[in-house]
């Protein structure tokens, strides 16, 4: 079967959706035997049995009642199968810990399958409404950021490991003097060289002074990915209360800690702080075209579980190898069919975590990974094309600390570009050439040398 011709039909657009909308539906792409239509159908039967109630051979222990847990094929589309799973197969009392084995479990290991990619999932409203979703959501986060009418600009302190608390907080302070958000990196938590209490105290003390001096909203996403996340969160809250500050989010490496950990954190009403989900390790599962899980699945689960912020890629503007471009398809509201590769696009992910979904608030997309000041105009354009305008957070580590004039100036360049692309004049420019000319003129103005240095830096440049 011809791979590049494979398209994807969103689950809710299937002709059979209506009669299956009270069940869980998963979309999986497989390769089986010679990939004829018959082979794919046979492979999907194997997969359906393995992920619901069956096994590799017929068994004598099936009862009339046990068929209530059987799965079925809803629709077949090339090498993609849409599989119905009874909603009661998810033991909701088990939270997200009982879900993966039902929708992304054994079938990846079936020796008969030559490919198994879990592309997408649909949950019936009866299930979705059992989950809290983000406590703040995009609007709540922007409210915390003073309802700024631009992209939220942030930085990851670099070097990501090895600095002592004073050194780390000093880098953070220089970011806070100009930009909005600072975060711990994915592997920094409570190492001996940078204990969390000292880092949090030094950082928040400096942050508080800048907030008092400038009146500007700031946010520190502090990594609490540890053995007992809830205890750490409570210890952080107690320390913050001692310091008299609350401008922080609880950052969790969500893939590593598990969606259930995020859900449990969200359910703590004595911890009413934003939850920031970093997705470290996701690429071990999401990049392979052979066996893996599309990040879209995790994005939906993290939104259900309560993620206020979620890393979802950079619309192909950064270092994490997304060879992606926004497909015109997404400029339509609700496409009937899309190119399969669009499922991995930041654009599709960001649409999924911000569009209306039951009573769940939206999750703020965070773009990160090889960003720099000149990358922001393109991100803003793509984010606008899916209808989200300036509502996105953009983080740069190397793209701020690598500025020729250091962190503070790099952070200023990053923030100043985010401001520049929000002018009505810039937003009215249709052509790439006129957008580039506008920003080059902006960078050439007196006082904007720091922006010009960023645009001129050979590893950075300007993407419009
Ligand atoms: C970026 C980053 C981010 C990843 C996240 C890093 O640093 O801090 O964690 O890029 O990627 O450690 O690489 P730079 P994603 O800005 O210096 O690249 O959002 O795709 O999960
Ligand atoms: Mg990082």
Short mmCIF file of C-alpha atoms and ligand atoms in Angstrom, two decimals:
data_model
loop_
_atom_site.label_atom_id
_atom_site.label_comp_id
_atom_site.label_asym_id
_atom_site.label_seq_id
_atom_site.Cartn_x
_atom_site.Cartn_y
_atom_site.Cartn_z
CA UNK A 1 0.00 0.00 0.00
CA UNK A 2 1.41 3.42 -0.98
CA UNK A 3 2.64 5.14 2.27
CA UNK A 4 2.90 8.73 1.12
CA UNK A 5 -0.65 8.65 -0.16
CA UNK A 6 -1.94 7.76 3.32
CA UNK A 7 -4.32 10.40 4.60
CA UNK A 8 -6.03 10.65 7.97
CA UNK A 9 -9.70 11.09 8.74
CA UNK A 10 -10.23 12.76 12.15
CA UNK A 11 -12.19 10.33 14.34
CA UNK A 12 -15.16 12.63 14.73
CA UNK A 13 -15.42 12.84 10.91
CA UNK A 14 -15.85 9.09 10.35
CA UNK A 15 -19.16 8.16 8.74
CA UNK A 16 -19.53 5.55 11.52
CA UNK A 17 -18.75 8.04 14.30
CA UNK A 18 -22.33 8.67 15.37
CA UNK A 19 -23.12 5.06 16.22
CA UNK A 20 -19.78 4.68 18.04
CA UNK A 21 -19.60 8.01 19.89
CA UNK A 22 -20.31 6.43 23.29
CA UNK A 23 -17.20 4.25 23.04
CA UNK A 24 -13.48 4.90 23.13
CA UNK A 25 -12.08 4.97 19.59
CA UNK A 26 -8.38 4.64 18.80
CA UNK A 27 -6.74 5.27 15.44
CA UNK A 28 -3.77 3.03 14.71
CA UNK A 29 -1.58 2.64 11.64
CA UNK A 30 -0.21 -0.86 11.05
CA UNK A 31 1.76 -2.98 8.63
CA UNK A 32 0.88 -6.67 8.45
CA UNK A 33 2.02 -9.42 6.07
CA UNK A 34 1.90 -7.94 2.54
CA UNK A 35 -0.23 -4.98 3.49
CA UNK A 36 -3.02 -5.90 1.13
CA UNK A 37 -6.45 -4.73 2.19
CA UNK A 38 -7.14 -8.24 3.46
CA UNK A 39 -3.82 -8.33 5.34
CA UNK A 40 -4.47 -4.98 7.01
CA UNK A 41 -7.95 -6.13 8.01
CA UNK A 42 -6.51 -9.32 9.49
CA UNK A 43 -3.83 -7.33 11.33
CA UNK A 44 -6.43 -4.98 12.76
CA UNK A 45 -8.43 -7.94 14.04
CA UNK A 46 -5.28 -9.19 15.84
CA UNK A 47 -4.65 -5.75 17.30
CA UNK A 48 -8.27 -5.29 18.39
CA UNK A 49 -8.32 -8.61 20.24
CA UNK A 50 -4.97 -7.91 21.93
CA UNK A 51 -5.97 -4.48 23.19
CA UNK A 52 -9.35 -5.54 24.56
CA UNK A 53 -10.32 -9.08 25.61
CA UNK A 54 -8.62 -11.54 23.31
CA UNK A 55 -5.30 -13.25 22.75
CA UNK A 56 -3.43 -14.98 19.92
CA UNK A 57 -5.53 -18.15 19.72
CA UNK A 58 -9.19 -19.01 20.18
CA UNK A 59 -9.80 -20.01 23.84
CA UNK A 60 -12.48 -22.11 25.52
CA UNK A 61 -13.04 -19.79 28.45
CA UNK A 62 -15.01 -17.08 26.64
CA UNK A 63 -18.47 -16.65 28.12
CA UNK A 64 -21.57 -14.85 26.87
CA UNK A 65 -20.81 -12.10 29.38
CA UNK A 66 -17.14 -11.71 28.59
CA UNK A 67 -17.93 -10.43 25.12
CA UNK A 68 -18.99 -7.16 26.80
CA UNK A 69 -15.29 -6.22 26.78
CA UNK A 70 -14.66 -7.10 23.14
CA UNK A 71 -13.39 -4.47 20.77
CA UNK A 72 -14.42 -3.98 17.14
CA UNK A 73 -13.21 -2.31 13.96
CA UNK A 74 -15.13 0.92 13.36
CA UNK A 75 -13.50 1.91 10.08
CA UNK A 76 -10.54 1.06 7.90
CA UNK A 77 -8.73 3.69 5.84
CA UNK A 78 -5.66 2.40 4.02
CA UNK A 79 -3.24 1.18 6.68
CA UNK A 80 -5.16 3.01 9.43
CA UNK A 81 -7.71 1.23 11.56
CA UNK A 82 -10.20 2.95 13.84
CA UNK A 83 -10.91 0.56 16.71
CA UNK A 84 -13.91 0.73 19.05
CA UNK A 85 -13.26 -0.09 22.70
CA UNK A 86 -16.15 -0.31 25.20
CA UNK A 87 -16.00 2.72 27.50
CA UNK A 88 -16.33 0.41 30.55
CA UNK A 89 -13.00 -1.23 29.66
CA UNK A 90 -11.32 1.85 31.19
CA UNK A 91 -11.52 1.38 34.96
CA UNK A 92 -11.90 5.08 35.76
CA UNK A 93 -11.27 4.38 39.45
CA UNK A 94 -7.72 3.59 38.31
CA UNK A 95 -7.33 7.01 36.83
CA UNK A 96 -4.84 7.29 33.99
CA UNK A 97 -2.96 4.26 35.28
CA UNK A 98 -5.61 1.91 33.92
CA UNK A 99 -5.91 3.63 30.55
CA UNK A 100 -2.67 2.89 28.64
CA UNK A 101 -2.99 -0.87 28.84
CA UNK A 102 -6.41 -0.50 27.23
CA UNK A 103 -5.42 1.77 24.35
CA UNK A 104 -1.63 1.63 23.94
CA UNK A 105 -0.60 -1.64 25.45
CA UNK A 106 0.47 -5.05 24.14
CA UNK A 107 -0.19 -4.56 20.45
CA UNK A 108 3.11 -2.74 19.91
CA UNK A 109 4.81 -6.00 20.88
CA UNK A 110 2.85 -8.32 18.59
CA UNK A 111 5.52 -10.11 16.56
CA UNK A 112 3.14 -10.37 13.62
CA UNK A 113 2.89 -6.59 13.24
CA UNK A 114 5.64 -4.93 11.19
CA UNK A 115 4.44 -1.48 12.21
CA UNK A 116 2.09 -0.15 14.87
CA UNK A 117 1.70 3.57 15.42
CA UNK A 118 -0.96 4.86 17.77
CA UNK A 119 -2.12 8.02 16.02
CA UNK A 120 -5.10 9.45 17.89
CA UNK A 121 -7.76 8.75 20.47
CA UNK A 122 -11.38 9.77 21.09
CA UNK A 123 -13.13 9.58 24.45
CA UNK A 124 -16.90 9.81 24.84
CA UNK A 125 -18.17 12.91 26.69
CA UNK A 126 -19.21 10.71 29.64
CA UNK A 127 -15.52 9.92 30.20
CA UNK A 128 -14.11 13.39 29.46
CA UNK A 129 -16.36 14.99 32.02
CA UNK A 130 -14.86 12.79 34.75
CA UNK A 131 -11.61 14.75 34.43
CA UNK A 132 -10.74 18.21 35.76
CA UNK A 133 -8.74 19.68 32.89
CA UNK A 134 -6.54 22.73 33.48
CA UNK A 135 -7.23 24.73 36.65
CA UNK A 136 -6.27 27.99 34.91
CA UNK A 137 -6.10 27.27 31.18
CA UNK A 138 -4.98 29.76 28.55
CA UNK A 139 -7.20 32.58 29.82
CA UNK A 140 -6.21 31.96 33.44
CA UNK A 141 -2.52 31.95 32.59
CA UNK A 142 -2.82 35.16 30.60
CA UNK A 143 -4.73 36.71 33.51
CA UNK A 144 -1.79 35.80 35.75
CA UNK A 145 0.45 37.49 33.18
CA UNK A 146 -1.48 40.75 33.36
CA UNK A 147 -3.57 39.93 30.28
CA UNK A 148 -0.61 40.80 28.09
CA UNK A 149 -1.63 40.97 24.43
CA UNK A 150 1.42 39.20 23.07
CA UNK A 151 3.27 35.89 23.16
CA UNK A 152 4.60 35.02 26.61
CA UNK A 153 8.39 35.02 26.43
CA UNK A 154 10.50 32.80 28.61
CA UNK A 155 13.87 31.21 29.08
CA UNK A 156 15.42 28.06 30.35
CA UNK A 157 18.47 28.79 32.48
CA UNK A 158 21.56 27.40 30.79
CA UNK A 159 23.89 25.66 31.38
CA UNK A 160 20.93 23.45 32.25
CA UNK A 161 22.97 21.64 34.93
CA UNK A 162 25.99 22.46 37.09
CA UNK A 163 25.30 26.02 38.25
CA UNK A 164 25.00 26.60 42.00
CA UNK A 165 21.84 28.30 43.32
CA UNK A 166 23.31 31.80 43.32
CA UNK A 167 24.70 31.42 39.80
CA UNK A 168 21.41 29.93 38.60
CA UNK A 169 19.29 32.65 40.20
CA UNK A 170 21.54 35.35 38.76
CA UNK A 171 20.90 34.05 35.23
CA UNK A 172 17.19 33.86 36.04
CA UNK A 173 17.25 37.42 37.38
CA UNK A 174 18.71 38.71 34.12
CA UNK A 175 15.92 37.01 32.21
CA UNK A 176 13.25 38.35 34.57
CA UNK A 177 14.58 41.90 34.07
CA UNK A 178 13.29 41.74 30.50
CA UNK A 179 11.21 38.63 29.76
CA UNK A 180 8.24 37.01 31.47
CA UNK A 181 8.99 33.43 32.48
CA UNK A 182 11.93 31.37 33.68
CA UNK A 183 11.87 27.60 34.00
CA UNK A 184 14.05 24.86 35.38
CA UNK A 185 15.31 22.57 32.71
CA UNK A 186 13.90 19.07 32.41
CA UNK A 187 16.72 17.35 34.34
CA UNK A 188 17.33 19.97 37.04
CA UNK A 189 15.49 19.27 40.26
CA UNK A 190 17.32 18.86 43.59
CA UNK A 191 20.87 17.96 42.63
CA UNK A 192 23.62 18.38 45.25
CA UNK A 193 25.10 21.28 43.27
CA UNK A 194 21.76 23.13 43.13
CA UNK A 195 19.39 22.16 45.97
CA UNK A 196 15.81 23.17 45.15
CA UNK A 197 15.22 25.17 48.34
CA UNK A 198 18.22 27.43 47.77
CA UNK A 199 17.47 27.78 44.06
CA UNK A 200 13.81 28.58 44.71
CA UNK A 201 14.66 31.07 47.51
CA UNK A 202 17.36 32.89 45.54
CA UNK A 203 15.24 33.01 42.39
CA UNK A 204 11.95 34.06 43.92
CA UNK A 205 13.64 36.73 46.05
CA UNK A 206 15.11 38.27 42.93
CA UNK A 207 11.86 37.81 41.02
CA UNK A 208 9.89 39.56 43.77
CA UNK A 209 12.24 42.54 43.71
CA UNK A 210 11.79 42.89 39.94
CA UNK A 211 8.01 42.60 40.20
CA UNK A 212 7.97 45.31 42.90
CA UNK A 213 10.30 47.53 40.87
CA UNK A 214 8.61 47.14 37.47
CA UNK A 215 5.06 46.06 38.31
CA UNK A 216 5.44 43.49 35.54
CA UNK A 217 4.03 39.96 35.90
CA UNK A 218 6.65 37.18 36.11
CA UNK A 219 6.46 33.39 36.40
CA UNK A 220 8.95 30.76 37.57
CA UNK A 221 8.19 27.18 36.52
CA UNK A 222 9.90 25.12 39.23
CA UNK A 223 10.62 21.46 38.51
CA UNK A 224 9.01 19.19 41.12
CA UNK A 225 9.64 15.93 39.25
CA UNK A 226 10.70 13.80 42.20
CA UNK A 227 9.70 10.65 44.09
CA UNK A 228 6.81 12.27 45.95
CA UNK A 229 5.57 15.06 43.69
CA UNK A 230 2.71 16.04 46.01
CA UNK A 231 5.00 16.36 49.01
CA UNK A 232 7.49 18.41 47.05
CA UNK A 233 4.67 20.67 45.81
CA UNK A 234 3.54 21.23 49.40
CA UNK A 235 7.10 21.94 50.51
CA UNK A 236 7.45 24.48 47.68
CA UNK A 237 4.15 26.10 48.64
CA UNK A 238 5.30 26.38 52.28
CA UNK A 239 8.60 27.97 51.27
CA UNK A 240 6.84 30.38 48.89
CA UNK A 241 4.49 31.42 51.69
CA UNK A 242 7.51 32.06 53.93
CA UNK A 243 9.00 34.20 51.14
CA UNK A 244 5.68 35.97 50.63
CA UNK A 245 5.42 35.15 46.94
CA UNK A 246 3.22 33.05 44.67
CA UNK A 247 4.42 33.77 41.14
CA UNK A 248 5.37 30.19 40.35
CA UNK A 249 4.10 27.15 38.45
CA UNK A 250 4.66 23.50 39.30
CA UNK A 251 6.69 21.97 36.49
CA UNK A 252 6.46 18.21 35.95
CA UNK A 253 8.25 16.06 33.39
CA UNK A 254 4.91 14.58 32.42
CA UNK A 255 5.95 11.68 30.20
CA UNK A 256 8.49 10.48 32.77
CA UNK A 257 6.23 10.95 35.80
CA UNK A 258 3.12 9.71 34.04
CA UNK A 259 -0.21 11.32 33.29
CA UNK A 260 -1.59 9.94 36.55
CA UNK A 261 0.92 11.98 38.56
CA UNK A 262 -0.24 15.11 36.80
CA UNK A 263 -3.89 14.24 37.42
CA UNK A 264 -3.21 13.60 41.13
CA UNK A 265 -1.37 16.93 41.42
CA UNK A 266 -4.28 18.71 39.72
CA UNK A 267 -6.75 17.15 42.15
CA UNK A 268 -5.06 18.77 45.19
CA UNK A 269 -7.20 21.79 46.02
CA UNK A 270 -4.60 23.02 48.49
CA UNK A 271 -2.17 23.38 45.59
CA UNK A 272 -3.91 25.95 43.37
CA UNK A 273 -0.89 26.71 41.19
CA UNK A 274 -0.46 26.34 37.42
CA UNK A 275 0.86 22.99 36.21
CA UNK A 276 3.60 23.22 33.58
CA UNK A 277 4.21 20.01 31.64
CA UNK A 278 7.58 19.40 30.03
CA UNK A 279 7.53 16.44 27.65
CA UNK A 280 11.11 15.17 28.03
CA UNK A 281 11.50 11.60 26.68
CA UNK A 282 8.45 11.87 24.42
CA UNK A 283 10.56 11.56 21.28
CA UNK A 284 11.58 8.01 22.32
CA UNK A 285 7.96 7.12 21.50
CA UNK A 286 6.78 9.79 19.09
CA UNK A 287 9.47 10.08 16.45
CA UNK A 288 9.57 6.54 15.08
CA UNK A 289 7.42 5.92 12.01
CA UNK A 290 7.45 2.17 12.81
CA UNK A 291 6.37 1.61 16.40
CA UNK A 292 5.30 4.52 18.55
CA UNK A 293 2.67 6.82 19.90
CA UNK A 294 1.81 10.16 18.35
CA UNK A 295 2.29 13.04 20.80
CA UNK A 296 -1.29 14.08 19.98
CA UNK A 297 -2.46 11.24 22.24
CA UNK A 298 -0.38 12.51 25.18
CA UNK A 299 -1.45 16.08 24.50
CA UNK A 300 -5.11 15.11 24.90
CA UNK A 301 -4.38 13.12 28.07
CA UNK A 302 -2.36 15.95 29.65
CA UNK A 303 -5.16 18.41 28.91
CA UNK A 304 -7.71 16.10 30.56
CA UNK A 305 -5.34 15.63 33.52
CA UNK A 306 -4.89 19.36 34.11
CA UNK A 307 -1.90 20.75 32.21
CA UNK A 308 -1.99 24.53 32.11
CA UNK A 309 1.15 24.71 29.95
CA UNK A 310 2.35 21.97 27.55
CA UNK A 311 5.37 21.74 25.24
CA UNK A 312 4.09 21.01 21.74
CA UNK A 313 6.93 21.93 19.40
CA UNK A 314 7.93 25.02 17.46
CA UNK A 315 5.98 24.90 14.17
CA UNK A 316 9.24 23.64 12.66
CA UNK A 317 11.21 26.72 13.73
CA UNK A 318 13.54 25.09 16.23
CA UNK A 319 16.13 22.38 16.76
CA UNK A 320 13.97 19.39 17.55
CA UNK A 321 13.97 18.23 13.95
CA UNK A 322 10.35 18.88 13.11
CA UNK A 323 10.40 19.09 9.35
CA UNK A 324 6.98 20.60 9.32
CA UNK A 325 5.07 23.34 7.68
CA UNK A 326 1.58 24.49 8.27
CA UNK A 327 -0.73 22.74 5.83
CA UNK A 328 -3.45 24.97 4.39
CA UNK A 329 -5.86 22.28 5.54
CA UNK A 330 -5.65 23.51 9.11
CA UNK A 331 -6.77 27.00 8.17
CA UNK A 332 -10.18 25.46 7.72
CA UNK A 333 -12.03 25.11 10.97
CA UNK A 334 -12.56 21.42 11.06
CA UNK A 335 -11.00 19.45 8.20
CA UNK A 336 -12.73 16.30 6.95
CA UNK A 337 -9.44 14.70 5.96
CA UNK A 338 -5.77 15.69 6.36
CA UNK A 339 -2.33 14.55 5.23
CA UNK A 340 -1.16 11.89 7.72
CA UNK A 341 2.05 13.79 8.51
CA UNK A 342 0.02 16.77 9.72
CA UNK A 343 -0.92 14.77 12.84
CA UNK A 344 2.64 15.38 14.10
CA UNK A 345 2.54 19.09 13.33
CA UNK A 346 2.67 21.65 16.12
CA UNK A 347 -0.30 23.23 14.39
CA UNK A 348 -2.47 20.14 14.82
CA UNK A 349 -1.32 19.65 18.41
CA UNK A 350 -2.01 23.26 19.32
CA UNK A 351 -5.45 23.09 17.73
CA UNK A 352 -6.18 19.92 19.77
CA UNK A 353 -5.23 21.42 23.16
CA UNK A 354 -6.99 24.74 22.66
CA UNK A 355 -10.19 23.95 20.77
CA UNK A 356 -13.45 23.49 22.60
CA UNK A 357 -13.62 20.05 24.31
CA UNK A 358 -16.48 19.45 26.73
CA UNK A 359 -16.02 21.70 29.76
CA UNK A 360 -12.22 21.41 29.75
CA UNK A 361 -10.29 24.65 29.76
CA UNK A 362 -7.66 25.00 27.06
CA UNK A 363 -3.97 24.26 27.64
CA UNK A 364 -1.39 26.88 26.70
CA UNK A 365 1.05 25.60 24.03
CA UNK A 366 4.71 26.19 24.85
CA UNK A 367 7.14 26.39 21.92
CA UNK A 368 10.69 25.50 22.91
CA UNK A 369 13.78 23.97 21.41
CA UNK A 370 16.34 25.90 19.44
CA UNK A 371 14.35 29.14 19.42
CA UNK A 372 15.87 32.62 19.16
CA UNK A 373 14.45 36.15 18.74
CA UNK A 374 14.19 35.90 14.94
CA UNK A 375 12.16 32.68 15.20
CA UNK A 376 9.23 34.40 16.89
CA UNK A 377 7.60 36.08 13.84
CA UNK A 378 7.10 32.71 12.10
CA UNK A 379 5.72 31.11 15.24
CA UNK A 380 3.30 34.02 15.63
CA UNK A 381 2.17 33.66 12.03
CA UNK A 382 1.47 29.93 12.32
CA UNK A 383 -0.21 30.38 15.69
CA UNK A 384 -2.41 33.05 14.13
CA UNK A 385 -3.24 30.78 11.19
CA UNK A 386 -4.87 28.25 13.53
CA UNK A 387 -6.86 31.03 15.19
CA UNK A 388 -4.81 31.33 18.39
CA UNK A 389 -3.27 34.75 17.60
CA UNK A 390 -0.63 35.61 20.24
CA UNK A 391 -1.75 32.96 22.76
CA UNK A 392 1.35 30.83 23.00
CA UNK A 393 4.44 30.73 25.23
CA UNK A 394 7.89 30.73 23.64
CA UNK A 395 11.01 29.70 25.51
CA UNK A 396 14.62 30.13 24.46
CA UNK A 397 17.67 28.86 26.28
CA UNK A 398 20.60 29.10 23.87
CA UNK A 399 18.60 31.63 21.88
CA UNK A 400 18.78 34.09 24.79
CA UNK A 401 21.97 33.18 26.69
CA UNK A 402 23.83 32.97 23.37
CA UNK A 403 23.22 36.63 22.49
CA UNK A 404 26.53 38.46 21.83
CA UNK A 405 25.71 40.83 24.70
CA UNK A 406 24.62 38.23 27.18
CA UNK A 407 21.46 37.02 28.87
CA UNK A 408 19.70 40.25 29.80
CA UNK A 409 20.12 41.74 26.33
CA UNK A 410 19.17 38.41 24.76
CA UNK A 411 15.99 38.31 26.83
CA UNK A 412 15.24 41.89 25.82
CA UNK A 413 15.67 41.02 22.15
CA UNK A 414 13.38 38.00 22.55
CA UNK A 415 10.67 40.05 24.28
CA UNK A 416 11.03 43.07 21.99
CA UNK A 417 10.41 40.94 18.89
CA UNK A 418 7.32 39.47 20.54
CA UNK A 419 6.08 43.05 21.06
CA UNK A 420 7.04 44.19 17.55
CA UNK A 421 4.98 41.51 15.77
CA UNK A 422 1.80 42.53 17.59
CA UNK A 423 1.53 45.99 16.01
CA UNK A 424 -1.52 46.42 13.76
CA UNK A 425 0.82 47.47 10.97
CA UNK A 426 2.86 44.28 11.17
CA UNK A 427 -0.22 42.10 11.53
CA UNK A 428 -1.67 43.66 8.35
CA UNK A 429 1.35 42.64 6.23
CA UNK A 430 0.47 39.72 3.95
CA UNK A 431 3.74 39.18 2.12
CA UNK A 432 6.90 37.59 3.50
CA UNK A 433 9.01 40.32 1.87
CA UNK A 434 7.08 43.14 3.53
CA UNK A 435 7.12 41.41 6.91
CA UNK A 436 10.87 40.90 6.65
CA UNK A 437 11.38 44.53 5.56
CA UNK A 438 9.28 45.78 8.49
CA UNK A 439 11.32 43.80 11.01
CA UNK A 440 14.64 44.73 9.42
CA UNK A 441 13.61 48.40 9.65
CA UNK A 442 12.58 47.82 13.27
CA UNK A 443 15.97 46.27 14.03
CA UNK A 444 17.77 49.18 12.38
CA UNK A 445 16.09 51.80 14.54
CA UNK A 446 18.12 53.54 17.24
CA UNK A 447 17.99 51.60 20.45
CA UNK A 448 17.23 48.30 18.69
CA UNK A 449 20.82 47.27 17.98
CA UNK A 450 20.28 44.27 20.29
CA UNK A 451 17.57 43.02 17.94
CA UNK A 452 19.75 43.57 14.88
CA UNK A 453 22.58 41.65 16.56
CA UNK A 454 20.15 38.77 17.11
CA UNK A 455 18.90 38.83 13.50
CA UNK A 456 22.48 39.06 12.22
CA UNK A 457 23.80 36.18 14.37
CA UNK A 458 24.64 33.56 11.79
CA UNK A 459 23.14 30.64 13.74
CA UNK A 460 19.93 32.59 14.34
CA UNK A 461 18.62 34.95 11.63
CA UNK A 462 15.00 35.94 11.00
CA UNK A 463 12.07 33.64 10.15
CA UNK A 464 8.87 35.39 9.06
C1 LIG B 1 15.43 23.97 24.96
C2 LIG B 1 15.27 22.88 25.99
C3 LIG B 1 13.92 22.23 25.92
C4 LIG B 1 13.64 21.35 24.74
C5 LIG B 1 12.20 20.96 24.81
C6 LIG B 1 16.36 21.82 25.90
O1 LIG B 1 16.66 24.57 25.14
O2 LIG B 1 15.37 23.44 27.29
O3 LIG B 1 13.81 21.37 27.06
O4 LIG B 1 13.94 21.93 23.58
O5 LIG B 1 11.79 20.50 23.59
O6 LIG B 1 16.69 21.31 26.95
O7 LIG B 1 16.76 21.53 24.77
P1 LIG B 1 17.19 25.53 23.94
P2 LIG B 1 10.23 20.20 23.38
O8 LIG B 1 16.25 26.70 23.85
O9 LIG B 1 18.57 25.95 24.35
O10 LIG B 1 17.16 24.70 22.70
O11 LIG B 1 9.55 21.46 23.76
O12 LIG B 1 10.14 19.83 21.94
O13 LIG B 1 9.89 19.10 24.29
MG1 LIG B 2 15.32 21.61 28.32
#
